Short mmCIF file of C-alpha atoms and ligand atoms in Angstrom, two decimals:
data_model
loop_
_atom_site.label_atom_id
_atom_site.label_comp_id
_atom_site.label_asym_id
_atom_site.label_seq_id
_atom_site.Cartn_x
_atom_site.Cartn_y
_atom_site.Cartn_z
CA MET A 60 39.34 36.81 23.58
CA ASN A 61 37.72 34.88 26.42
CA ARG A 62 38.76 36.21 29.78
CA ILE A 63 38.16 35.18 33.38
CA LEU A 64 38.14 37.87 36.04
CA ILE A 65 38.81 36.69 39.58
CA GLY A 66 38.91 38.47 42.93
CA ALA A 67 42.40 37.77 44.23
CA GLN A 68 41.85 38.73 47.89
CA TRP A 69 38.78 38.43 50.18
CA GLY A 70 36.21 39.94 47.81
CA ASP A 71 35.14 43.55 47.16
CA GLU A 72 38.33 44.20 45.21
CA GLY A 73 36.43 46.30 42.65
CA LYS A 74 35.45 43.52 40.22
CA GLY A 75 32.20 45.27 39.28
CA LYS A 76 34.00 48.34 37.97
CA ILE A 77 36.41 46.27 35.87
CA ILE A 78 33.72 43.95 34.51
CA ASP A 79 31.74 46.98 33.41
CA LEU A 80 34.82 48.36 31.64
CA LEU A 81 35.85 45.09 29.99
CA ALA A 82 32.26 44.39 28.98
CA GLU A 83 32.64 47.11 26.38
CA LYS A 84 34.88 44.77 24.40
CA CYS A 85 33.08 41.46 24.85
CA ASP A 86 29.78 39.88 23.83
CA ILE A 87 28.72 37.78 26.81
CA VAL A 88 29.28 38.16 30.56
CA VAL A 89 28.90 35.05 32.76
CA ARG A 90 28.47 34.78 36.53
CA PHE A 91 29.53 31.25 37.45
CA GLN A 92 29.33 30.94 41.25
CA GLY A 93 27.86 32.53 44.34
CA GLY A 94 24.53 34.28 44.48
CA ASN A 95 23.15 37.50 45.86
CA ASN A 96 25.80 37.49 48.59
CA ALA A 97 27.91 39.44 46.06
CA GLY A 98 27.71 43.20 45.71
CA HIS A 99 29.38 44.55 42.58
CA THR A 100 29.37 48.31 42.28
CA VAL A 101 29.40 50.18 39.00
CA ARG A 102 29.41 53.96 38.98
CA ILE A 103 28.33 55.77 35.85
CA GLY A 104 28.39 59.53 36.34
CA ASP A 105 26.27 60.27 39.38
CA ARG A 106 24.43 56.96 39.12
CA LYS A 107 25.51 54.03 41.28
CA PHE A 108 24.44 50.47 40.54
CA VAL A 109 25.03 47.57 42.91
CA LEU A 110 24.56 44.22 41.16
CA HIS A 111 24.14 41.19 43.39
CA LEU A 112 23.25 38.28 41.13
CA ILE A 113 22.93 39.70 37.63
CA PRO A 114 26.29 40.10 35.84
CA SER A 115 27.74 43.62 35.90
CA GLY A 116 27.87 43.58 32.09
CA ILE A 117 24.10 44.21 32.04
CA LEU A 118 24.62 47.98 32.04
CA HIS A 119 25.85 47.79 28.43
CA ASP A 120 22.68 47.25 26.45
CA GLU A 121 24.21 45.12 23.69
CA ARG A 122 25.68 42.52 26.02
CA VAL A 123 24.18 39.14 26.81
CA CYS A 124 24.45 38.11 30.47
CA VAL A 125 24.40 34.56 31.75
CA ILE A 126 23.92 33.18 35.26
CA GLY A 127 25.66 29.83 35.02
CA ASN A 128 24.96 26.43 36.53
CA GLY A 129 27.41 27.05 39.38
CA ALA A 130 25.49 30.04 40.72
CA VAL A 131 22.64 29.86 43.23
CA VAL A 132 19.50 31.80 42.43
CA ASN A 133 17.05 33.42 44.81
CA PRO A 134 14.14 34.15 42.44
CA ARG A 135 12.74 36.90 44.65
CA ALA A 136 16.09 38.70 44.68
CA PHE A 137 16.46 38.08 40.93
CA PHE A 138 13.18 39.80 40.10
CA GLU A 139 13.91 42.64 42.51
CA GLU A 140 17.17 43.26 40.69
CA ILE A 141 15.45 43.23 37.31
CA GLU A 142 12.96 45.75 38.69
CA MET A 143 15.80 47.98 39.94
CA LEU A 144 17.31 47.88 36.43
CA ARG A 145 13.96 48.60 34.81
CA ARG A 146 13.46 51.66 37.02
CA ASN A 147 16.81 52.85 35.71
CA GLY A 148 15.76 52.37 32.11
CA ILE A 149 17.71 49.13 31.56
CA SER A 150 15.91 46.28 29.85
CA VAL A 151 17.07 42.68 30.27
CA LYS A 152 14.69 41.32 27.61
CA ASP A 153 16.28 38.60 25.46
CA ARG A 154 19.74 39.22 26.88
CA LEU A 155 19.68 37.66 30.33
CA PHE A 156 19.74 33.89 30.77
CA ILE A 157 19.82 31.52 33.74
CA SER A 158 21.11 28.00 33.60
CA SER A 159 18.40 25.39 34.03
CA GLN A 160 20.91 23.56 36.24
CA ALA A 161 21.45 26.40 38.72
CA HIS A 162 20.21 25.66 42.22
CA LEU A 163 17.43 27.66 43.86
CA ILE A 164 17.68 29.42 47.20
CA PHE A 165 14.56 28.84 49.31
CA PRO A 166 13.33 30.72 52.40
CA TYR A 167 14.54 27.85 54.63
CA HIS A 168 18.09 28.41 53.35
CA THR A 169 18.06 32.10 54.25
CA LEU A 170 16.36 31.40 57.57
CA ILE A 171 18.82 28.67 58.59
CA ASP A 172 21.78 30.83 57.49
CA GLY A 173 20.58 33.62 59.78
CA LEU A 174 19.72 31.35 62.71
CA LYS A 175 23.10 29.62 62.49
CA GLU A 176 24.88 32.96 62.57
CA ASP A 177 22.79 34.47 65.34
CA THR A 178 22.38 31.52 67.67
CA GLY A 179 25.65 29.70 67.06
CA LYS A 180 28.57 29.95 69.43
CA ARG A 181 31.13 32.58 68.51
CA SER A 182 33.55 29.90 67.39
CA THR A 183 31.13 28.78 64.67
CA LYS A 184 30.22 32.25 63.46
CA ILE A 185 31.42 32.98 59.92
CA GLY A 186 29.91 36.43 59.54
CA THR A 187 27.95 35.42 56.44
CA THR A 188 25.72 37.73 54.41
CA LYS A 189 22.71 35.66 55.62
CA LYS A 190 21.51 35.21 52.04
CA GLY A 191 21.20 31.43 52.38
CA ILE A 192 24.26 30.72 50.26
CA GLY A 193 25.93 28.13 52.53
CA PRO A 194 22.74 26.11 53.24
CA CYS A 195 21.84 26.12 49.52
CA TYR A 196 25.25 24.82 48.39
CA ALA A 197 25.16 22.29 51.25
CA ASP A 198 21.85 20.95 49.88
CA LYS A 199 23.34 20.85 46.38
CA ALA A 200 26.20 18.66 47.61
CA ALA A 201 23.86 16.55 49.75
CA ARG A 202 21.62 15.96 46.71
CA LEU A 203 18.74 17.73 48.41
CA GLY A 204 18.82 20.75 46.13
CA ILE A 205 16.08 21.93 43.79
CA ARG A 206 17.13 23.37 40.45
CA VAL A 207 15.71 26.08 38.22
CA ALA A 208 14.60 23.43 35.69
CA ASP A 209 12.50 21.68 38.33
CA LEU A 210 10.09 24.64 38.42
CA GLY A 211 9.12 23.76 34.85
CA THR A 212 7.55 20.46 35.97
CA PRO A 213 5.05 21.39 38.70
CA ALA A 214 4.22 17.84 39.87
CA TYR A 215 7.89 16.89 40.17
CA PHE A 216 8.70 20.17 41.88
CA ARG A 217 5.92 19.69 44.43
CA GLU A 218 7.06 16.19 45.30
CA ARG A 219 10.66 17.21 45.64
CA LEU A 220 9.91 20.26 47.77
CA LYS A 221 7.65 18.17 49.98
CA SER A 222 10.34 15.61 50.74
CA VAL A 223 13.00 18.22 51.46
CA PHE A 224 10.61 20.40 53.40
CA GLU A 225 9.84 17.89 56.10
CA GLU A 226 13.54 17.62 56.93
CA LYS A 227 13.99 21.40 56.95
CA ASN A 228 11.13 21.93 59.37
CA GLN A 229 12.56 19.27 61.67
CA VAL A 230 15.87 21.11 61.69
CA LEU A 231 14.17 24.46 62.30
CA GLN A 232 12.05 23.14 65.13
CA LYS A 233 14.39 20.71 66.87
CA ILE A 234 17.68 22.53 66.51
CA TYR A 235 16.69 26.16 66.43
CA GLY A 236 13.39 26.13 68.33
CA HIS A 237 11.74 27.86 65.38
CA PRO A 238 8.02 27.18 64.74
CA GLY A 239 8.80 26.08 61.17
CA LEU A 240 7.68 27.32 57.77
CA SER A 241 4.49 26.79 55.82
CA PHE A 242 4.84 24.38 52.92
CA SER A 243 1.89 25.74 50.98
CA LYS A 244 3.10 29.34 51.22
CA ILE A 245 6.52 28.50 49.85
CA TYR A 246 5.12 26.12 47.28
CA GLU A 247 2.70 28.75 45.97
CA GLU A 248 5.39 31.41 45.82
CA TYR A 249 7.93 29.24 43.97
CA GLN A 250 5.32 27.67 41.75
CA SER A 251 4.52 31.17 40.52
CA TYR A 252 8.18 31.77 39.66
CA GLY A 253 8.11 28.91 37.12
CA PRO A 254 6.35 30.77 34.31
CA ARG A 255 8.06 34.06 35.21
CA LEU A 256 11.51 32.51 34.99
CA LYS A 257 10.75 30.57 31.82
CA PRO A 258 11.86 33.25 29.33
CA PHE A 259 15.26 33.40 31.06
CA VAL A 260 15.97 29.68 31.39
CA LYS A 261 18.36 27.97 28.99
CA ASP A 262 20.86 25.19 28.72
CA THR A 263 23.56 27.81 29.14
CA THR A 264 26.42 25.34 28.68
CA LEU A 265 25.23 24.69 25.13
CA TYR A 266 24.55 28.37 24.54
CA LEU A 267 28.09 29.31 25.62
CA TYR A 268 29.65 26.50 23.61
CA GLU A 269 27.90 27.62 20.44
CA ALA A 270 28.73 31.26 21.13
CA ALA A 271 32.41 30.39 21.58
CA ARG A 272 32.35 28.49 18.27
CA LYS A 273 31.01 31.62 16.61
CA LYS A 274 33.99 33.49 18.10
CA LYS A 275 31.84 35.51 20.48
CA LYS A 276 33.98 36.99 23.24
CA ILE A 277 33.08 35.73 26.71
CA LEU A 278 33.96 37.44 29.97
CA PHE A 279 33.63 35.42 33.19
CA GLU A 280 32.73 37.48 36.23
CA GLY A 281 34.00 36.02 39.47
CA ALA A 282 32.24 36.85 42.70
CA GLN A 283 33.83 36.90 46.17
CA GLY A 284 37.58 36.24 46.04
CA THR A 285 40.20 33.51 46.06
CA LEU A 286 40.69 33.63 49.83
CA LEU A 287 36.92 33.06 50.23
CA ASP A 288 37.00 29.97 47.96
CA VAL A 289 35.59 26.92 49.75
CA ASP A 290 38.65 24.84 48.77
CA HIS A 291 41.46 27.37 48.60
CA GLY A 292 40.38 30.08 51.02
CA THR A 293 40.71 30.55 54.77
CA TYR A 294 38.37 27.66 55.57
CA PRO A 295 35.96 27.66 57.42
CA TYR A 296 35.85 31.46 57.05
CA VAL A 297 34.92 31.25 53.38
CA THR A 298 31.87 31.26 51.16
CA SER A 299 30.50 27.93 49.95
CA SER A 300 31.53 28.04 46.30
CA ASN A 301 34.70 27.98 44.21
CA ALA A 302 35.49 31.66 43.79
CA SER A 303 38.86 30.93 42.18
CA VAL A 304 39.49 30.01 38.57
CA GLY A 305 38.30 26.40 38.69
CA GLY A 306 34.81 27.62 39.57
CA ALA A 307 34.62 29.49 36.27
CA MET A 308 34.87 26.21 34.38
CA SER A 309 32.73 23.95 36.53
CA GLY A 310 30.24 26.76 37.10
CA SER A 311 29.70 27.52 33.42
CA GLY A 312 30.37 24.23 31.66
CA VAL A 313 32.94 25.93 29.43
CA SER A 314 36.21 24.14 28.81
CA PRO A 315 39.48 25.70 30.04
CA ALA A 316 40.78 25.11 26.50
CA LEU A 317 38.66 28.10 25.43
CA ILE A 318 40.20 30.56 27.89
CA ASP A 319 42.76 33.09 26.66
CA ARG A 320 43.40 35.22 29.70
CA ILE A 321 42.96 35.20 33.48
CA THR A 322 42.91 38.54 35.26
CA GLY A 323 43.16 38.99 39.01
CA VAL A 324 41.64 42.02 40.69
CA VAL A 325 43.35 43.31 43.84
CA LYS A 326 42.93 46.39 45.95
CA ALA A 327 46.12 48.39 46.50
CA TYR A 328 45.58 47.41 50.14
CA THR A 329 43.47 44.60 51.63
CA THR A 330 39.95 44.34 53.04
CA ARG A 331 37.80 41.57 54.42
CA VAL A 332 34.21 41.44 55.75
CA GLY A 333 33.15 38.90 58.33
CA GLU A 334 35.23 36.68 60.58
CA GLY A 335 38.51 34.90 59.92
CA PRO A 336 42.27 35.47 59.92
CA PHE A 337 43.67 38.65 58.39
CA PRO A 338 47.39 38.98 59.16
CA THR A 339 47.99 42.48 57.77
CA GLN A 340 44.95 44.12 59.42
CA PHE A 341 45.54 47.78 60.37
CA PRO A 342 45.62 49.03 63.95
CA PRO A 343 42.31 50.75 64.90
CA ALA A 344 43.12 54.40 64.06
CA LEU A 345 44.44 53.66 60.57
CA MET A 346 41.56 51.21 60.03
CA THR A 347 38.99 53.95 60.68
CA ALA A 348 40.84 56.41 58.46
CA ILE A 349 41.01 54.01 55.48
CA GLN A 350 37.45 52.75 56.04
CA ASN A 351 36.24 56.32 55.70
CA LYS A 352 38.52 57.39 52.88
CA GLY A 353 37.95 54.20 50.88
CA GLU A 354 34.25 54.03 51.78
CA GLU A 355 34.85 50.50 52.99
CA PHE A 356 31.32 49.54 53.94
CA GLY A 357 29.79 46.37 52.49
CA SER A 358 27.81 46.75 49.25
CA THR A 359 25.44 43.95 50.31
CA THR A 360 25.18 44.18 54.09
CA GLY A 361 26.53 47.67 54.87
CA ARG A 362 28.95 46.19 57.42
CA PRO A 363 32.26 48.03 57.86
CA ARG A 364 35.04 46.15 56.05
CA ARG A 365 38.15 45.31 58.00
CA CYS A 366 41.14 46.97 56.29
CA GLY A 367 44.87 46.27 56.21
CA TRP A 368 48.11 46.58 54.25
CA PHE A 369 48.63 44.78 50.95
CA ASP A 370 49.48 41.17 51.70
CA ALA A 371 51.84 39.84 49.04
CA VAL A 372 51.80 36.34 50.54
CA ILE A 373 48.12 35.94 49.71
CA GLY A 374 48.66 37.86 46.47
CA ARG A 375 51.30 35.38 45.34
CA TYR A 376 49.09 32.51 46.45
CA SER A 377 46.21 33.86 44.36
CA ALA A 378 48.49 34.32 41.37
CA ARG A 379 49.52 30.67 41.71
CA ILE A 380 46.09 29.14 42.34
CA ASN A 381 44.49 31.08 39.50
CA GLY A 382 47.43 31.20 37.07
CA LEU A 383 46.95 34.95 36.76
CA ASP A 384 48.13 36.49 33.48
CA ASP A 385 47.71 40.06 34.69
CA LEU A 386 46.41 42.25 37.46
CA ALA A 387 43.99 45.11 37.90
CA VAL A 388 45.07 47.16 40.93
CA MET A 389 42.19 49.12 42.42
CA LYS A 390 41.74 52.06 44.75
CA LEU A 391 45.32 53.31 44.54
CA ASP A 392 43.89 56.81 45.16
CA VAL A 393 42.91 55.79 48.70
CA LEU A 394 46.57 55.42 49.71
CA SER A 395 47.45 59.07 48.93
CA GLY A 396 48.57 61.05 51.96
CA LEU A 397 50.21 58.19 53.86
CA GLN A 398 53.80 58.87 54.80
CA LYS A 399 54.79 55.21 54.69
CA ILE A 400 53.06 52.34 52.96
CA LYS A 401 53.72 48.79 54.08
CA ILE A 402 53.55 45.54 52.16
CA GLY A 403 53.42 42.20 53.97
CA THR A 404 55.98 40.03 52.15
CA ALA A 405 56.14 36.98 54.44
CA TYR A 406 54.85 35.75 57.80
CA ARG A 407 56.55 34.83 61.03
CA ARG A 408 55.16 32.23 63.45
CA ARG A 409 56.91 30.62 66.41
CA GLY A 410 60.33 31.58 65.02
CA LYS A 411 59.60 30.14 61.58
CA ILE A 412 59.37 32.25 58.41
CA TYR A 413 56.60 31.51 55.93
CA ARG A 414 57.09 32.82 52.40
CA ASP A 415 54.21 30.78 51.01
CA TYR A 416 50.62 30.94 52.21
CA PRO A 417 50.12 28.33 54.95
CA ALA A 418 47.10 26.26 54.01
CA GLU A 419 46.16 25.48 57.63
CA THR A 420 43.92 28.21 59.00
CA SER A 421 45.08 27.51 62.56
CA VAL A 422 48.63 28.31 61.44
CA LEU A 423 47.58 31.41 59.52
CA GLU A 424 45.77 32.67 62.62
CA GLU A 425 49.09 32.75 64.48
CA CYS A 426 51.09 34.38 61.69
CA ALA A 427 52.45 37.89 62.09
CA PRO A 428 53.35 39.68 58.87
CA ILE A 429 56.88 40.74 57.97
CA TYR A 430 56.67 44.15 56.37
CA GLU A 431 58.73 46.17 53.99
CA GLU A 432 58.11 49.91 54.03
CA HIS A 433 57.76 52.18 51.04
CA PRO A 434 57.64 55.96 50.96
CA GLY A 435 54.13 57.27 50.23
CA TRP A 436 52.90 60.20 48.13
CA ASP A 437 50.66 63.18 48.80
CA GLU A 438 49.22 63.88 45.38
CA ASP A 439 45.54 63.30 44.66
CA LEU A 440 45.51 60.55 42.01
CA SER A 441 41.85 60.71 41.05
CA GLY A 442 42.45 62.85 37.96
CA ILE A 443 45.43 60.90 36.61
CA ARG A 444 44.84 58.93 33.40
CA ARG A 445 48.38 57.98 32.28
CA TRP A 446 51.04 55.84 33.93
CA LYS A 447 53.69 58.49 33.38
CA ASP A 448 51.70 61.06 35.34
CA LEU A 449 51.58 58.96 38.52
CA PRO A 450 53.84 60.14 41.36
CA ARG A 451 57.20 58.39 41.36
CA ASN A 452 56.55 56.63 44.66
CA ALA A 453 53.18 55.34 43.44
CA LYS A 454 54.87 53.86 40.35
CA ARG A 455 57.53 52.29 42.54
CA TYR A 456 54.89 50.80 44.81
CA LEU A 457 53.04 49.28 41.84
CA LYS A 458 56.28 47.95 40.31
CA ARG A 459 57.03 46.27 43.63
CA LEU A 460 53.58 44.61 43.65
CA GLU A 461 54.23 43.27 40.15
CA GLU A 462 57.58 41.93 41.26
CA LEU A 463 56.23 40.28 44.41
CA LEU A 464 53.27 38.68 42.61
CA GLU A 465 55.35 37.90 39.51
CA THR A 466 52.40 39.16 37.50
CA PRO A 467 52.22 42.26 35.28
CA ILE A 468 49.73 45.01 36.05
CA GLN A 469 47.41 45.82 33.14
CA ILE A 470 44.97 48.18 34.83
CA VAL A 471 45.36 50.73 37.63
CA SER A 472 42.20 52.27 39.06
CA VAL A 473 42.24 55.67 40.76
CA GLY A 474 38.54 56.21 41.40
CA SER A 475 35.20 54.49 41.13
CA GLU A 476 34.18 56.02 37.79
CA ARG A 477 34.75 54.37 34.42
CA GLN A 478 37.20 57.02 33.21
CA GLN A 479 39.28 56.97 36.41
CA THR A 480 41.33 54.14 34.98
CA ILE A 481 44.86 53.77 33.64
CA PHE A 482 45.41 51.02 31.04
CA LEU A 483 49.00 49.86 30.66
P1 GDP B 152 33.38 44.05 44.02
O1 GDP B 152 32.53 43.26 44.93
O2 GDP B 152 34.71 43.42 43.79
O3 GDP B 152 32.71 44.40 42.73
O4 GDP B 152 33.68 45.43 44.77
P2 GDP B 152 32.59 46.35 45.53
O5 GDP B 152 31.73 47.02 44.52
O6 GDP B 152 31.91 45.56 46.59
O7 GDP B 152 33.52 47.36 46.28
C1 GDP B 152 34.41 48.19 45.60
C2 GDP B 152 34.08 49.64 45.99
O8 GDP B 152 35.16 50.48 45.61
C3 GDP B 152 32.87 50.19 45.26
O9 GDP B 152 32.22 51.11 46.10
C4 GDP B 152 33.47 50.90 44.06
O10 GDP B 152 32.65 51.95 43.57
C5 GDP B 152 34.73 51.44 44.65
N1 GDP B 152 35.89 51.58 43.72
C6 GDP B 152 36.24 50.76 42.70
N2 GDP B 152 37.42 51.16 42.17
C7 GDP B 152 37.81 52.23 42.89
C8 GDP B 152 38.97 53.06 42.87
O11 GDP B 152 39.90 52.88 42.09
N3 GDP B 152 39.03 54.06 43.80
C9 GDP B 152 38.06 54.28 44.72
N4 GDP B 152 38.23 55.28 45.59
N5 GDP B 152 36.95 53.52 44.76
C10 GDP B 152 36.84 52.50 43.88
P1 IMO B 153 31.77 40.27 46.24
O1 IMO B 153 31.40 39.45 45.04
C1 IMO B 153 33.22 40.20 50.34
C2 IMO B 153 31.96 36.85 52.82
C3 IMO B 153 31.05 37.10 54.00
C4 IMO B 153 31.51 36.02 54.94
C5 IMO B 153 31.80 34.85 54.00
C6 IMO B 153 30.67 33.86 53.87
O2 IMO B 153 31.01 41.52 46.40
O3 IMO B 153 33.24 40.43 46.33
P2 IMO B 153 28.33 33.89 52.60
O4 IMO B 153 27.16 34.79 52.76
O5 IMO B 153 28.89 33.88 51.23
O6 IMO B 153 28.09 32.51 53.12
O7 IMO B 153 29.46 34.53 53.57
O8 IMO B 153 32.07 35.43 52.73
N1 IMO B 153 31.47 37.32 51.52
C7 IMO B 153 31.97 38.37 50.88
N2 IMO B 153 32.92 39.26 51.24
N3 IMO B 153 32.66 40.29 49.12
C8 IMO B 153 31.73 39.40 48.73
O9 IMO B 153 31.26 39.34 47.48
C9 IMO B 153 31.32 38.41 49.63
N4 IMO B 153 30.42 37.40 49.59
C10 IMO B 153 30.53 36.74 50.74
O10 IMO B 153 31.24 38.40 54.52
O11 IMO B 153 32.73 36.40 55.54
MG1 MG B 154 31.42 43.50 46.67
#
């Protein structure tokens, strides 16, 4: 079975944990968009791994992992991650591949990302991870990008970097008052990545096609989430790639005809990092309580995540945009001890009721959620492994989520460890 796993909210839903679990039953795990802005956490016993660019399937030593053409690769971060894995006794030899068509993140991308965030007016601030993701994808679309394959042809690479570089230094100097970067330093550094990357580089579209023909099972690992998708998310407060299902196809070169199942990952509540509208955001006291209980601090930047009630309007939207077949509901354990649990089921704005997600961000910004209230439960869920052992109110809450999203729940997670999982 070939399955796509998509974040169905604003990222950090717990995709890393589920990928690691599902990787047990597949052959190949593919990252198809984003870069090292992602932070996917996998906990194995007392060890915690945070994967940024390398697929979370890498922790299973028989699995092949692929970074597809739709992802953006910072070679320095890539090798740092390999080194982190090596220190933990995990070898990536002959089982980690990068698409020759993936675009490279350069120091000017990271620098411009940071300068834009720090010197821009508040109204233009996105709250990015400052990893250079937006500027790199912008160059890709503007046909100014440099791809992994280009490192294999030093003369071509030099020429291409030279022409792009002049423009970047102009931008740095004239717009940001930055002294500019040294061409030779960057050229030398990236030139040296060529031979080091070589063993990893492949035409991954062909590799995946042939693997699918041999009935290998492929798992597609989404990064970020549907509401951060550059087309379908809360634009401009989004990342710069397609984090919803379409990105899995364009970002891997695999045909949708080969996909059997699409799974959406949601938290039992909602979180978001960075700027942008968030209708069901908690009031401050509850926010602090859930941030602490759910350890809601960014896996990549350490920033506190904004937290709120489950928003079924965006949930339904995600189910529609992605054609979700089933759901994994994460972090249900964090909701224990609340007397009442709310679900946002629609929005109200200027006397009008919105049952469907309003695509205009300016409208969404003015929307107030309409809540229904459910009785909570006190029991600690972290030791529960079967559906029938969940408290009655927890089961009712989950059933209501299924009903509102018109999507069946296949997995319920009650803790960060592999075994703290209920399969339905
Ligand atoms: P991702 O980006 O979607 O992979 O999610 P992150 O790894 O950024 O954030 C999810 C966080 O929640 C991580 O710290 C996980 O270890 C943790 N986590 C995952 N599932 C559960 C769960 O069911 N309960 C609790 N309490 N924590 C969880
Ligand atoms: P995972 O894969 C949560 C957010 C940033 C910012 C916006 C744009 O761990 O779920 P970018 O650096 O991509 O240009 O930032 O997107 N963002 C994420 N939020 N989880 C992520 O990844 C994210 N990756 C980016 O906080 O609001
Ligand atoms: Mg994350």
